[in-house]
GROMACS .gro file of C-alpha atoms in nm:
model
  505
    1MET     CA    1 -27.117   3.655   6.247
    2HIS     CA    2 -27.028   4.048   6.046
    3PRO     CA    3 -26.867   4.063   5.741
    4SER     CA    4 -26.743   4.378   5.787
    5LEU     CA    5 -26.565   4.289   6.078
    6LEU     CA    6 -26.291   4.177   5.807
    7SER     CA    7 -26.288   4.502   5.656
    8LEU     CA    8 -26.228   4.702   5.953
    9VAL     CA    9 -25.921   4.482   6.093
   10THR     CA   10 -25.818   4.506   5.753
   11TYR     CA   11 -25.844   4.841   5.643
   12LEU     CA   12 -25.815   5.032   5.971
   13PRO     CA   13 -25.442   5.026   5.944
   14LEU     CA   14 -25.474   5.207   5.622
   15ALA     CA   15 -25.705   5.498   5.739
   16GLY     CA   16 -25.454   5.478   6.068
   17ALA     CA   17 -25.162   5.549   5.845
   18LEU     CA   18 -25.360   5.800   5.632
   19ALA     CA   19 -25.429   5.991   5.956
   20ILE     CA   20 -25.026   5.987   6.077
   21LEU     CA   21 -24.951   6.123   5.695
   22LEU     CA   22 -25.201   6.410   5.668
   23THR     CA   23 -25.112   6.516   6.000
   24ARG     CA   24 -24.726   6.475   5.935
   25ASN     CA   25 -24.514   6.795   6.047
   26ALA     CA   26 -24.156   6.825   6.199
   27GLY     CA   27 -24.090   6.787   6.569
   28GLU     CA   28 -24.135   6.595   6.856
   29ALA     CA   29 -24.449   6.677   6.908
   30ALA     CA   30 -24.601   6.489   6.557
   31ASP     CA   31 -24.376   6.211   6.685
   32ARG     CA   32 -24.558   6.134   7.019
   33ALA     CA   33 -24.867   6.193   6.834
   34ALA     CA   34 -24.762   5.930   6.466
   35ARG     CA   35 -24.685   5.707   6.841
   36TRP     CA   36 -24.994   5.688   7.001
   37ILE     CA   37 -25.176   5.704   6.692
   38ALA     CA   38 -25.005   5.377   6.576
   39LEU     CA   39 -25.003   5.232   6.901
   40TRP     CA   40 -25.428   5.260   6.961
   41THR     CA   41 -25.514   5.140   6.607
   42SER     CA   42 -25.313   4.856   6.630
   43LEU     CA   43 -25.455   4.814   6.983
   44LEU     CA   44 -25.839   4.860   6.833
   45VAL     CA   45 -25.715   4.624   6.542
   46LEU     CA   46 -25.618   4.371   6.747
   47ALA     CA   47 -25.953   4.432   7.018
   48LEU     CA   48 -26.147   4.347   6.684
   49SER     CA   49 -25.941   4.017   6.575
   50VAL     CA   50 -26.003   3.862   6.911
   51VAL     CA   51 -26.394   3.967   6.837
   52ILE     CA   52 -26.359   3.771   6.550
   53TRP     CA   53 -26.133   3.492   6.726
   54SER     CA   54 -26.493   3.424   6.963
   55GLU     CA   55 -26.726   3.394   6.651
   56PHE     CA   56 -26.559   3.179   6.476
   57ASP     CA   57 -26.663   2.853   6.422
   58PRO     CA   58 -26.392   2.601   6.353
   59LEU     CA   59 -26.641   2.316   6.285
   60GLN     CA   60 -26.834   2.517   5.974
   61ALA     CA   61 -26.680   2.458   5.613
   62GLY     CA   62 -26.540   2.707   5.347
   63ALA     CA   63 -26.476   3.068   5.467
   64GLN     CA   64 -26.656   3.317   5.707
   65PHE     CA   65 -26.687   3.675   5.743
   66GLU     CA   66 -26.686   3.639   5.381
   67GLN     CA   67 -26.707   3.920   5.143
   68GLN     CA   68 -26.771   3.914   4.800
   69LEU     CA   69 -26.769   4.192   4.563
   70MET     CA   70 -26.730   4.326   4.180
   71TRP     CA   71 -26.338   4.418   4.047
   72MET     CA   72 -26.375   4.287   3.707
   73PRO     CA   73 -26.622   4.087   3.594
   74SER     CA   74 -26.515   4.034   3.238
   75PHE     CA   75 -26.238   3.850   3.363
   76GLY     CA   76 -26.290   3.647   3.635
   77VAL     CA   77 -26.167   3.893   3.871
   78SER     CA   78 -26.356   4.021   4.228
   79TYR     CA   79 -26.247   4.154   4.556
   80HIS     CA   80 -26.322   3.829   4.758
   81ALA     CA   81 -26.225   3.779   5.062
   82GLY     CA   82 -26.299   3.580   5.386
   83LEU     CA   83 -26.141   3.387   5.682
   84ASP     CA   84 -26.086   3.001   5.744
   85GLY     CA   85 -25.927   2.830   6.040
   86ILE     CA   86 -25.597   2.832   5.871
   87SER     CA   87 -25.639   3.213   5.798
   88LEU     CA   88 -25.718   3.311   6.081
   89VAL     CA   89 -25.446   3.245   6.291
   90PHE     CA   90 -25.231   3.426   6.089
   91VAL     CA   91 -25.447   3.737   6.079
   92LEU     CA   92 -25.434   3.681   6.525
   93LEU     CA   93 -25.033   3.662   6.482
   94THR     CA   94 -25.029   3.963   6.314
   95ALA     CA   95 -25.267   4.198   6.504
   96PHE     CA   96 -25.037   4.056   6.840
   97LEU     CA   97 -24.701   4.151   6.683
   98THR     CA   98 -24.828   4.480   6.536
   99PRO     CA   99 -24.898   4.687   6.889
  100LEU     CA  100 -24.548   4.455   7.012
  101SER     CA  101 -24.322   4.576   6.733
  102ILE     CA  102 -24.512   4.962   6.805
  103GLY     CA  103 -24.390   5.006   7.114
  104ALA     CA  104 -24.024   4.856   7.108
  105ALA     CA  105 -23.964   5.135   6.862
  106TRP     CA  106 -24.077   5.372   7.020
  107ARG     CA  107 -23.778   5.506   7.207
  108SER     CA  108 -23.498   5.344   6.938
  109VAL     CA  109 -23.670   5.513   6.624
  110SER     CA  110 -23.663   5.837   6.712
  111GLY     CA  111 -23.581   6.060   6.337
  112ARG     CA  112 -23.899   6.045   6.101
  113ALA     CA  113 -24.123   5.841   6.347
  114CYS     CA  114 -24.450   5.933   6.169
  115ASP     CA  115 -24.298   5.836   5.850
  116PHE     CA  116 -24.190   5.478   6.017
  117MET     CA  117 -24.515   5.453   6.207
  118ALA     CA  118 -24.721   5.507   5.900
  119ALA     CA  119 -24.513   5.223   5.780
  120MET     CA  120 -24.588   4.983   5.997
  121LEU     CA  121 -24.950   5.013   5.962
  122LEU     CA  122 -24.929   4.978   5.586
  123LEU     CA  123 -24.718   4.660   5.656
  124GLU     CA  124 -25.069   4.551   5.875
  125THR     CA  125 -25.279   4.618   5.643
  126ALA     CA  126 -25.126   4.455   5.374
  127LEU     CA  127 -25.062   4.150   5.554
  128MET     CA  128 -25.467   4.150   5.680
  129GLY     CA  129 -25.541   4.160   5.344
  130LEU     CA  130 -25.302   3.861   5.221
  131PHE     CA  131 -25.391   3.658   5.486
  132SER     CA  132 -25.763   3.707   5.432
  133ALA     CA  133 -25.791   3.716   5.019
  134LEU     CA  134 -26.002   3.492   4.846
  135ASP     CA  135 -25.879   3.599   4.489
  136LEU     CA  136 -25.544   3.536   4.317
  137VAL     CA  137 -25.520   3.855   4.165
  138LEU     CA  138 -25.604   4.060   4.525
  139PHE     CA  139 -25.367   3.802   4.714
  140TYR     CA  140 -25.080   3.882   4.455
  141VAL     CA  141 -25.182   4.290   4.494
  142PHE     CA  142 -25.129   4.273   4.890
  143TYR     CA  143 -24.868   4.022   4.869
  144GLU     CA  144 -24.621   4.279   4.664
  145ALA     CA  145 -24.775   4.584   4.903
  146THR     CA  146 -24.569   4.441   5.154
  147LEU     CA  147 -24.266   4.517   4.971
  148ILE     CA  148 -24.297   4.867   4.984
  149PRO     CA  149 -24.321   4.970   5.382
  150ALA     CA  150 -24.086   4.662   5.422
  151SER     CA  151 -23.804   4.733   5.259
  152LEU     CA  152 -23.854   5.122   5.350
  153MET     CA  153 -23.852   5.044   5.724
  154ILE     CA  154 -23.498   4.818   5.649
  155GLY     CA  155 -23.364   5.100   5.358
  156VAL     CA  156 -23.423   5.444   5.607
  157TRP     CA  157 -23.416   5.338   6.006
  158GLY     CA  158 -23.199   5.032   5.943
  159GLY     CA  159 -22.783   5.018   6.047
  160PRO     CA  160 -22.491   5.062   5.853
  161ARG     CA  161 -22.543   4.770   5.575
  162ARG     CA  162 -22.902   4.969   5.491
  163ILE     CA  163 -22.927   4.978   5.160
  164TRP     CA  164 -22.764   4.732   5.033
  165ALA     CA  165 -22.977   4.469   5.243
  166SER     CA  166 -23.310   4.654   5.131
  167LEU     CA  167 -23.260   4.615   4.784
  168GLN     CA  168 -23.183   4.236   4.822
  169PHE     CA  169 -23.470   4.192   4.976
  170PHE     CA  170 -23.657   4.368   4.743
  171LEU     CA  171 -23.482   4.222   4.435
  172PHE     CA  172 -23.513   3.874   4.622
  173THR     CA  173 -23.914   3.925   4.657
  174PHE     CA  174 -24.020   4.113   4.412
  175GLY     CA  175 -23.811   3.870   4.101
  176GLY     CA  176 -23.970   3.549   4.293
  177SER     CA  177 -24.383   3.714   4.287
  178LEU     CA  178 -24.281   3.691   3.928
  179PHE     CA  179 -24.313   3.352   3.870
  180MET     CA  180 -24.647   3.381   4.077
  181LEU     CA  181 -24.771   3.616   3.833
  182VAL     CA  182 -24.686   3.423   3.572
  183ALA     CA  183 -24.873   3.125   3.718
  184LEU     CA  184 -25.161   3.307   3.839
  185VAL     CA  185 -25.190   3.415   3.465
  186ALA     CA  186 -25.176   3.048   3.318
  187MET     CA  187 -25.485   2.926   3.614
  188TRP     CA  188 -25.681   3.216   3.490
  189SER     CA  189 -25.627   3.105   3.131
  190ALA     CA  190 -25.746   2.750   3.231
  191ALA     CA  191 -26.014   2.836   3.469
  192GLY     CA  192 -26.126   3.177   3.352
  193THR     CA  193 -26.152   3.335   3.696
  194THR     CA  194 -25.882   3.421   4.004
  195ASP     CA  195 -26.107   3.302   4.242
  196ILE     CA  196 -25.939   3.048   4.497
  197PRO     CA  197 -26.209   2.850   4.641
  198PHE     CA  198 -26.277   2.803   4.293
  199LEU     CA  199 -25.965   2.695   4.138
  200ALA     CA  200 -25.894   2.520   4.459
  201GLN     CA  201 -26.206   2.294   4.294
  202THR     CA  202 -26.008   2.327   3.948
  203HIS     CA  203 -25.854   1.995   3.838
  204PHE     CA  204 -25.555   2.090   3.649
  205SER     CA  205 -25.378   1.858   3.473
  206PRO     CA  206 -25.082   1.695   3.627
  207GLU     CA  207 -24.819   1.848   3.398
  208MET     CA  208 -24.939   2.166   3.443
  209GLN     CA  209 -24.976   2.156   3.838
  210CYS     CA  210 -24.625   2.061   3.832
  211TRP     CA  211 -24.527   2.379   3.611
  212LEU     CA  212 -24.780   2.600   3.859
  213LEU     CA  213 -24.648   2.476   4.188
  214MET     CA  214 -24.306   2.546   4.073
  215GLY     CA  215 -24.384   2.886   3.979
  216PHE     CA  216 -24.507   2.880   4.332
  217VAL     CA  217 -24.267   2.739   4.499
  218LEU     CA  218 -23.966   2.979   4.299
  219ALA     CA  219 -24.222   3.249   4.463
  220PHE     CA  220 -24.297   3.150   4.782
  221GLY     CA  221 -23.947   2.983   4.852
  222VAL     CA  222 -23.768   3.361   4.875
  223LYS     CA  223 -23.985   3.464   5.151
  224LEU     CA  224 -24.002   3.158   5.357
  225PRO     CA  225 -23.688   3.096   5.209
  226LEU     CA  226 -23.594   2.833   5.162
  227PHE     CA  227 -23.230   2.690   5.080
  228PRO     CA  228 -23.049   2.890   4.878
  229LEU     CA  229 -23.309   3.115   4.792
  230HIS     CA  230 -23.199   3.241   5.164
  231ALA     CA  231 -22.934   3.506   5.026
  232TRP     CA  232 -23.151   3.816   5.173
  233LEU     CA  233 -23.221   3.670   5.485
  234PRO     CA  234 -22.918   3.769   5.726
  235ASP     CA  235 -22.857   4.127   5.612
  236ALA     CA  236 -23.256   4.226   5.609
  237TYR     CA  237 -23.259   4.073   5.970
  238THR     CA  238 -22.960   4.202   6.119
  239GLU     CA  239 -22.989   4.557   5.937
  240ALA     CA  240 -23.325   4.618   5.960
  241PRO     CA  241 -23.463   4.814   6.330
  242THR     CA  242 -23.573   4.609   6.536
  243ALA     CA  243 -23.956   4.654   6.583
  244ALA     CA  244 -23.945   4.596   6.109
  245SER     CA  245 -23.722   4.280   6.283
  246ALA     CA  246 -23.985   4.122   6.423
  247MET     CA  247 -24.212   4.185   6.187
  248LEU     CA  248 -24.030   4.056   5.901
  249SER     CA  249 -23.890   3.708   6.098
  250GLY     CA  250 -24.209   3.722   6.281
  251VAL     CA  251 -24.517   3.746   6.042
  252LEU     CA  252 -24.391   3.895   5.716
  253SER     CA  253 -24.170   3.500   5.643
  254LYS     CA  254 -24.474   3.321   5.730
  255THR     CA  255 -24.654   3.448   5.433
  256GLY     CA  256 -24.419   3.225   5.176
  257ALA     CA  257 -24.555   2.906   5.410
  258TYR     CA  258 -24.856   2.996   5.398
  259GLY     CA  259 -24.850   3.001   5.005
  260LEU     CA  260 -24.696   2.707   5.022
  261LEU     CA  261 -24.987   2.547   5.179
  262ARG     CA  262 -25.248   2.775   5.031
  263PHE     CA  263 -25.127   2.704   4.727
  264GLY     CA  264 -24.954   2.394   4.682
  265VAL     CA  265 -24.956   2.142   4.955
  266LEU     CA  266 -25.372   2.243   4.912
  267MET     CA  267 -25.391   2.322   4.572
  268PHE     CA  268 -25.177   2.078   4.347
  269PRO     CA  269 -25.186   1.756   4.519
  270ASP     CA  270 -25.051   1.542   4.222
  271ALA     CA  271 -24.744   1.818   4.169
  272VAL     CA  272 -24.732   1.829   4.589
  273HIS     CA  273 -24.618   1.447   4.581
  274ARG     CA  274 -24.366   1.470   4.291
  275PHE     CA  275 -24.220   1.742   4.422
  276ALA     CA  276 -24.176   1.668   4.864
  277PRO     CA  277 -23.881   1.433   4.797
  278TYR     CA  278 -23.686   1.699   4.695
  279ILE     CA  279 -23.826   2.040   4.868
  280LEU     CA  280 -23.765   1.755   5.212
  281PRO     CA  281 -23.405   1.750   5.161
  282LEU     CA  282 -23.416   2.113   5.112
  283GLY     CA  283 -23.595   2.176   5.469
  284VAL     CA  284 -23.308   1.920   5.613
  285ILE     CA  285 -23.026   2.110   5.463
  286ALA     CA  286 -23.178   2.463   5.650
  287ILE     CA  287 -23.147   2.322   5.919
  288VAL     CA  288 -22.815   2.177   5.936
  289TYR     CA  289 -22.684   2.479   5.764
  290ALA     CA  290 -22.814   2.802   5.923
  291ALA     CA  291 -22.754   2.633   6.259
  292PHE     CA  292 -22.337   2.544   6.222
  293VAL     CA  293 -22.355   2.915   6.043
  294ALA     CA  294 -22.569   3.081   6.358
  295PHE     CA  295 -22.282   2.869   6.560
  296ALA     CA  296 -22.005   3.089   6.431
  297GLN     CA  297 -22.163   3.427   6.450
  298LYS     CA  298 -22.038   3.685   6.638
  299ASP     CA  299 -22.323   3.924   6.627
  300ALA     CA  300 -22.615   3.828   6.838
  301LYS     CA  301 -22.875   3.937   6.636
  302ARG     CA  302 -22.732   3.778   6.341
  303VAL     CA  303 -22.732   3.486   6.586
  304ILE     CA  304 -23.120   3.497   6.580
  305ALA     CA  305 -23.135   3.545   6.243
  306TYR     CA  306 -22.986   3.212   6.125
  307SER     CA  307 -23.168   3.040   6.381
  308SER     CA  308 -23.542   3.197   6.223
  309PHE     CA  309 -23.340   3.036   5.894
  310SER     CA  310 -23.327   2.697   6.076
  311HIS     CA  311 -23.646   2.676   6.223
  312MET     CA  312 -23.800   2.808   5.872
  313GLY     CA  313 -23.667   2.439   5.731
  314MET     CA  314 -23.797   2.302   5.979
  315ILE     CA  315 -24.141   2.421   5.855
  316ALA     CA  316 -24.102   2.332   5.512
  317VAL     CA  317 -24.070   1.995   5.610
  318GLY     CA  318 -24.311   1.975   5.826
  319LEU     CA  319 -24.567   2.104   5.518
  320PHE     CA  320 -24.444   1.877   5.245
  321THR     CA  321 -24.454   1.563   5.502
  322LEU     CA  322 -24.861   1.592   5.287
  323ASN     CA  323 -25.008   1.450   5.623
  324PRO     CA  324 -25.220   1.653   5.901
  325GLU     CA  325 -24.964   1.590   6.140
  326GLY     CA  326 -24.681   1.695   6.027
  327VAL     CA  327 -24.894   2.016   5.878
  328ASP     CA  328 -25.074   2.068   6.202
  329GLY     CA  329 -24.707   2.116   6.291
  330ALA     CA  330 -24.570   2.333   6.096
  331ILE     CA  331 -24.857   2.588   6.071
  332TYR     CA  332 -24.850   2.553   6.529
  333GLN     CA  333 -24.476   2.619   6.476
  334MET     CA  334 -24.499   2.916   6.258
  335LEU     CA  335 -24.719   3.074   6.476
  336SER     CA  336 -24.499   2.974   6.798
  337HIS     CA  337 -24.114   3.084   6.615
  338GLY     CA  338 -24.348   3.429   6.478
  339VAL     CA  339 -24.379   3.490   6.846
  340VAL     CA  340 -24.018   3.375   7.020
  341ILE     CA  341 -23.798   3.485   6.738
  342ALA     CA  342 -23.980   3.859   6.762
  343ALA     CA  343 -23.928   3.836   7.191
  344LEU     CA  344 -23.603   3.745   7.130
  345PHE     CA  345 -23.488   4.030   6.889
  346PHE     CA  346 -23.626   4.222   7.121
  347CYS     CA  347 -23.433   4.065   7.425
  348VAL     CA  348 -23.144   4.186   7.213
  349ALA     CA  349 -23.221   4.519   7.153
  350ALA     CA  350 -23.296   4.583   7.471
  351ILE     CA  351 -22.891   4.494   7.514
  352ALA     CA  352 -22.775   4.638   7.251
  353TRP     CA  353 -22.952   4.990   7.266
  354ARG     CA  354 -22.777   5.057   7.619
  355ALA     CA  355 -22.415   4.881   7.562
  356GLU     CA  356 -22.429   5.002   7.227
  357THR     CA  357 -22.316   4.702   7.090
  358ARG     CA  358 -22.475   4.361   6.981
  359ASP     CA  359 -22.078   4.194   6.951
  360MET     CA  360 -22.064   3.912   7.193
  361SER     CA  361 -21.728   3.927   7.249
  362ALA     CA  362 -21.802   4.277   7.428
  363LEU     CA  363 -22.066   4.158   7.628
  364GLY     CA  364 -22.108   3.991   7.941
  365GLY     CA  365 -22.228   3.951   8.311
  366VAL     CA  366 -22.546   4.135   8.175
  367ALA     CA  367 -22.777   3.875   8.425
  368MET     CA  368 -22.603   4.050   8.690
  369ARG     CA  369 -22.703   4.353   8.550
  370MET     CA  370 -23.026   4.349   8.427
  371PRO     CA  371 -23.205   4.000   8.586
  372ALA     CA  372 -23.597   4.055   8.461
  373LEU     CA  373 -23.411   4.110   8.089
  374ALA     CA  374 -23.256   3.743   8.196
  375THR     CA  375 -23.522   3.556   8.309
  376LEU     CA  376 -23.768   3.630   8.017
  377ALA     CA  377 -23.433   3.580   7.798
  378MET     CA  378 -23.390   3.245   7.920
  379LEU     CA  379 -23.714   3.191   7.912
  380PHE     CA  380 -23.695   3.247   7.510
  381THR     CA  381 -23.416   3.100   7.458
  382MET     CA  382 -23.532   2.745   7.570
  383ALA     CA  383 -23.887   2.763   7.397
  384ASN     CA  384 -23.638   2.853   7.069
  385VAL     CA  385 -23.500   2.546   7.143
  386GLY     CA  386 -23.840   2.360   7.233
  387LEU     CA  387 -23.814   2.275   7.564
  388PRO     CA  388 -24.187   2.126   7.687
  389GLY     CA  389 -24.353   2.365   7.830
  390THR     CA  390 -24.363   2.588   7.481
  391GLY     CA  391 -24.569   2.624   7.238
  392SER     CA  392 -24.258   2.533   6.972
  393PHE     CA  393 -24.205   2.193   7.143
  394VAL     CA  394 -24.521   2.130   7.014
  395GLY     CA  395 -24.491   2.274   6.688
  396GLU     CA  396 -24.193   2.038   6.629
  397LEU     CA  397 -24.334   1.746   6.761
  398LEU     CA  398 -24.622   1.706   6.532
  399ILE     CA  399 -24.400   1.781   6.276
  400LEU     CA  400 -24.153   1.528   6.403
  401MET     CA  401 -24.451   1.258   6.398
  402GLY     CA  402 -24.580   1.378   6.059
  403ALA     CA  403 -24.197   1.283   5.943
  404VAL     CA  404 -24.174   0.972   6.092
  405HIS     CA  405 -24.463   0.854   5.824
  406VAL     CA  406 -24.279   0.955   5.566
  407SER     CA  407 -23.873   0.832   5.640
  408LEU     CA  408 -23.782   0.760   5.999
  409TRP     CA  409 -23.404   0.935   5.901
  410LEU     CA  410 -23.586   1.272   5.770
  411ALA     CA  411 -23.782   1.280   6.150
  412LEU     CA  412 -23.390   1.225   6.317
  413LEU     CA  413 -23.220   1.468   6.057
  414ALA     CA  414 -23.500   1.769   6.124
  415GLY     CA  415 -23.470   1.680   6.537
  416THR     CA  416 -23.180   1.773   6.534
  417THR     CA  417 -23.273   2.121   6.445
  418MET     CA  418 -23.374   2.084   6.855
  419ILE     CA  419 -22.989   1.949   6.922
  420MET     CA  420 -22.798   2.208   6.710
  421GLY     CA  421 -23.082   2.557   6.833
  422ALA     CA  422 -22.979   2.407   7.181
  423VAL     CA  423 -22.578   2.476   7.120
  424TYR     CA  424 -22.586   2.791   6.927
  425MET     CA  425 -22.878   2.952   7.187
  426LEU     CA  426 -22.700   2.851   7.512
  427VAL     CA  427 -22.370   2.971   7.361
  428LEU     CA  428 -22.531   3.297   7.271
  429TYR     CA  429 -22.689   3.291   7.653
  430ARG     CA  430 -22.383   3.221   7.862
  431GLU     CA  431 -22.162   3.453   7.667
  432VAL     CA  432 -22.390   3.760   7.712
  433LEU     CA  433 -22.601   3.733   7.944
  434PHE     CA  434 -22.323   3.541   8.214
  435GLY     CA  435 -21.948   3.512   8.277
  436HIS     CA  436 -21.770   3.870   8.390
  437VAL     CA  437 -21.893   4.188   8.339
  438ARG     CA  438 -21.697   4.417   8.009
  439GLY     CA  439 -21.740   4.709   7.950
  440ALA     CA  440 -22.043   4.949   7.996
  441VAL     CA  441 -22.200   4.645   8.090
  442GLY     CA  442 -22.148   4.765   8.511
  443LEU     CA  443 -22.346   5.045   8.372
  444LEU     CA  444 -22.727   4.899   8.207
  445ARG     CA  445 -23.024   4.930   8.402
  446ASP     CA  446 -23.248   4.663   8.421
  447LEU     CA  447 -23.622   4.692   8.200
  448THR     CA  448 -23.787   5.001   8.211
  449ALA     CA  449 -24.199   4.917   8.246
  450ALA     CA  450 -24.268   4.991   7.912
  451GLU     CA  451 -24.037   4.727   7.761
  452ILE     CA  452 -24.185   4.482   8.028
  453ALA     CA  453 -24.522   4.548   7.875
  454VAL     CA  454 -24.366   4.447   7.499
  455LEU     CA  455 -24.184   4.147   7.644
  456ALA     CA  456 -24.464   3.987   7.927
  457PRO     CA  457 -24.735   3.970   7.664
  458LEU     CA  458 -24.471   3.752   7.463
  459ALA     CA  459 -24.390   3.522   7.718
  460ILE     CA  460 -24.774   3.444   7.808
  461VAL     CA  461 -24.855   3.339   7.468
  462THR     CA  462 -24.562   3.133   7.478
  463LEU     CA  463 -24.623   2.943   7.734
  464TRP     CA  464 -25.003   2.920   7.674
  465MET     CA  465 -24.978   2.773   7.358
  466GLY     CA  466 -24.724   2.501   7.516
  467VAL     CA  467 -24.974   2.468   7.822
  468HIS     CA  468 -25.269   2.426   7.604
  469PRO     CA  469 -25.226   2.405   7.236
  470GLY     CA  470 -25.592   2.249   7.152
  471SER     CA  471 -25.681   2.647   7.162
  472PHE     CA  472 -25.504   2.723   6.817
  473THR     CA  473 -25.507   2.385   6.674
  474ARG     CA  474 -25.874   2.363   6.696
  475LEU     CA  475 -25.927   2.653   6.462
  476PHE     CA  476 -25.711   2.491   6.195
  477ASP     CA  477 -25.677   2.109   6.216
  478PRO     CA  478 -26.101   2.067   6.069
  479ALA     CA  479 -25.956   2.199   5.733
  480ILE     CA  480 -25.637   2.069   5.704
  481THR     CA  481 -25.800   1.749   5.791
  482HIS     CA  482 -26.044   1.801   5.551
  483MET     CA  483 -25.830   1.888   5.284
  484LEU     CA  484 -25.535   1.620   5.346
  485SER     CA  485 -25.778   1.383   5.330
  486SER     CA  486 -26.002   1.513   4.998
  487ASP     CA  487 -25.667   1.521   4.865
  488GLY     CA  488 -25.592   1.113   4.925
  489GLY     CA  489 -25.402   1.199   5.231
  490PRO     CA  490 -25.287   0.904   5.431
  491ALA     CA  491 -25.386   0.986   5.745
  492THR     CA  492 -25.736   1.077   5.922
  493ALA     CA  493 -25.848   1.266   6.178
  494SER     CA  494 -25.862   1.048   6.500
  495ALA     CA  495 -25.485   1.020   6.395
  496ALA     CA  496 -25.420   1.464   6.391
  497HIS     CA  497 -25.642   1.501   6.687
  498ALA     CA  498 -25.471   1.205   6.870
  499ALA     CA  499 -25.098   1.372   6.806
  500VAL     CA  500 -25.224   1.719   6.938
  501LYS     CA  501 -25.358   1.549   7.263
  502LEU     CA  502 -24.997   1.386   7.236
  503ALA     CA  503 -24.834   1.731   7.244
  504ALA     CA  504 -25.068   1.849   7.489
  505ARG     CA  505 -24.926   1.669   7.793
   0.00000   0.00000   0.00000
């Protein structure tokens, strides 16, 4: 194993962004060069991430590809980075979606393409650093760093209400992260260090755990988002350019769930058992509420935005079941949801870019003009519903298995995401893809080779995750089972492995 690989994966996008900014000038030639620099940089990062995946040993305890440099030694703060099975899968997700998002923005982002591509690479660096951080201060720095490029992409290249959407996104996330900063300072004051592995072994008093967990829930609950901290989401996802919507919903929202897992479920075992009875109902409310609101929408992109919120409620339920099946399912659902929701945003954008509208009432009969898109959109729609054979089914099944250990009623209510999701997604598909050809739909042309090159990898991974889930669960299941068992979790490793095998069938 080469620790420098992790540094390359983290900072290569930053180097690409600097190269774009240093060579930027007005003109189409500069924009074209920026697109190619961003694409090749992100593809190289993806290749290096796959190398890390191939060298990673899931049975080895602790972090791998670890690097630690003194930063502020007198304060117990260091540059400490590394990967375990949990963080590795999110690094892979980020590396996979970034080049596809850059490809999706190839034609749709025409003004100031240099700046957009630089922002995309800066966001990738921030996300890579966030998922690999093993020091709480370093994690906080990268967490805040994601705000800058994400807010700029919404505010500069977004839709008509982009300024309001960007401001909401920034204020909600920044306001929530202040609670994390307070919790961070309190943990440093008690332990004398911000090293995450050390803090994970530190036994805080039950009362202090509750206050610390409260801070982290408020911070990460905004980004997830948990009900009722979701007000920023519909406008941000709808107004953002397609590539930014894919990264926001596919990866950035996962930073909230990752934070709740890393700094809640796994770090504060006493407090999390007290909080679970209150967080689980919030997850169920998000599932049901967002599904009803999605059904009432007429903007196709807004339907997908509320669909994302509903599925993130399912992930919150999985995390707070506090057993290996539920937590494994939550992580798997995060990965599957990241792939599928990005694909759905790309499909909607392909239609809207041609028809110049996202209004479902103005669309119809698209399948007759765009059969390739209709085929791929059907796959992603079924995956979003949780059809067996797709990754979402595996994640949702594992979450429901974990929820049954908590309460049968919880499992039944959480399972409504499949039924209600089928309603609003099939209605969306029927109104846009089937029916009579309306308006400019008769003039549409099918997907180009470049668009197929963006959607085809997403389709392949969606099916791969549904047919062979063990490729991914083997990375994080040993870590989850060990951590929950050491915290007194009720389930065993054999139970989790049995659940994964059953889901794979």
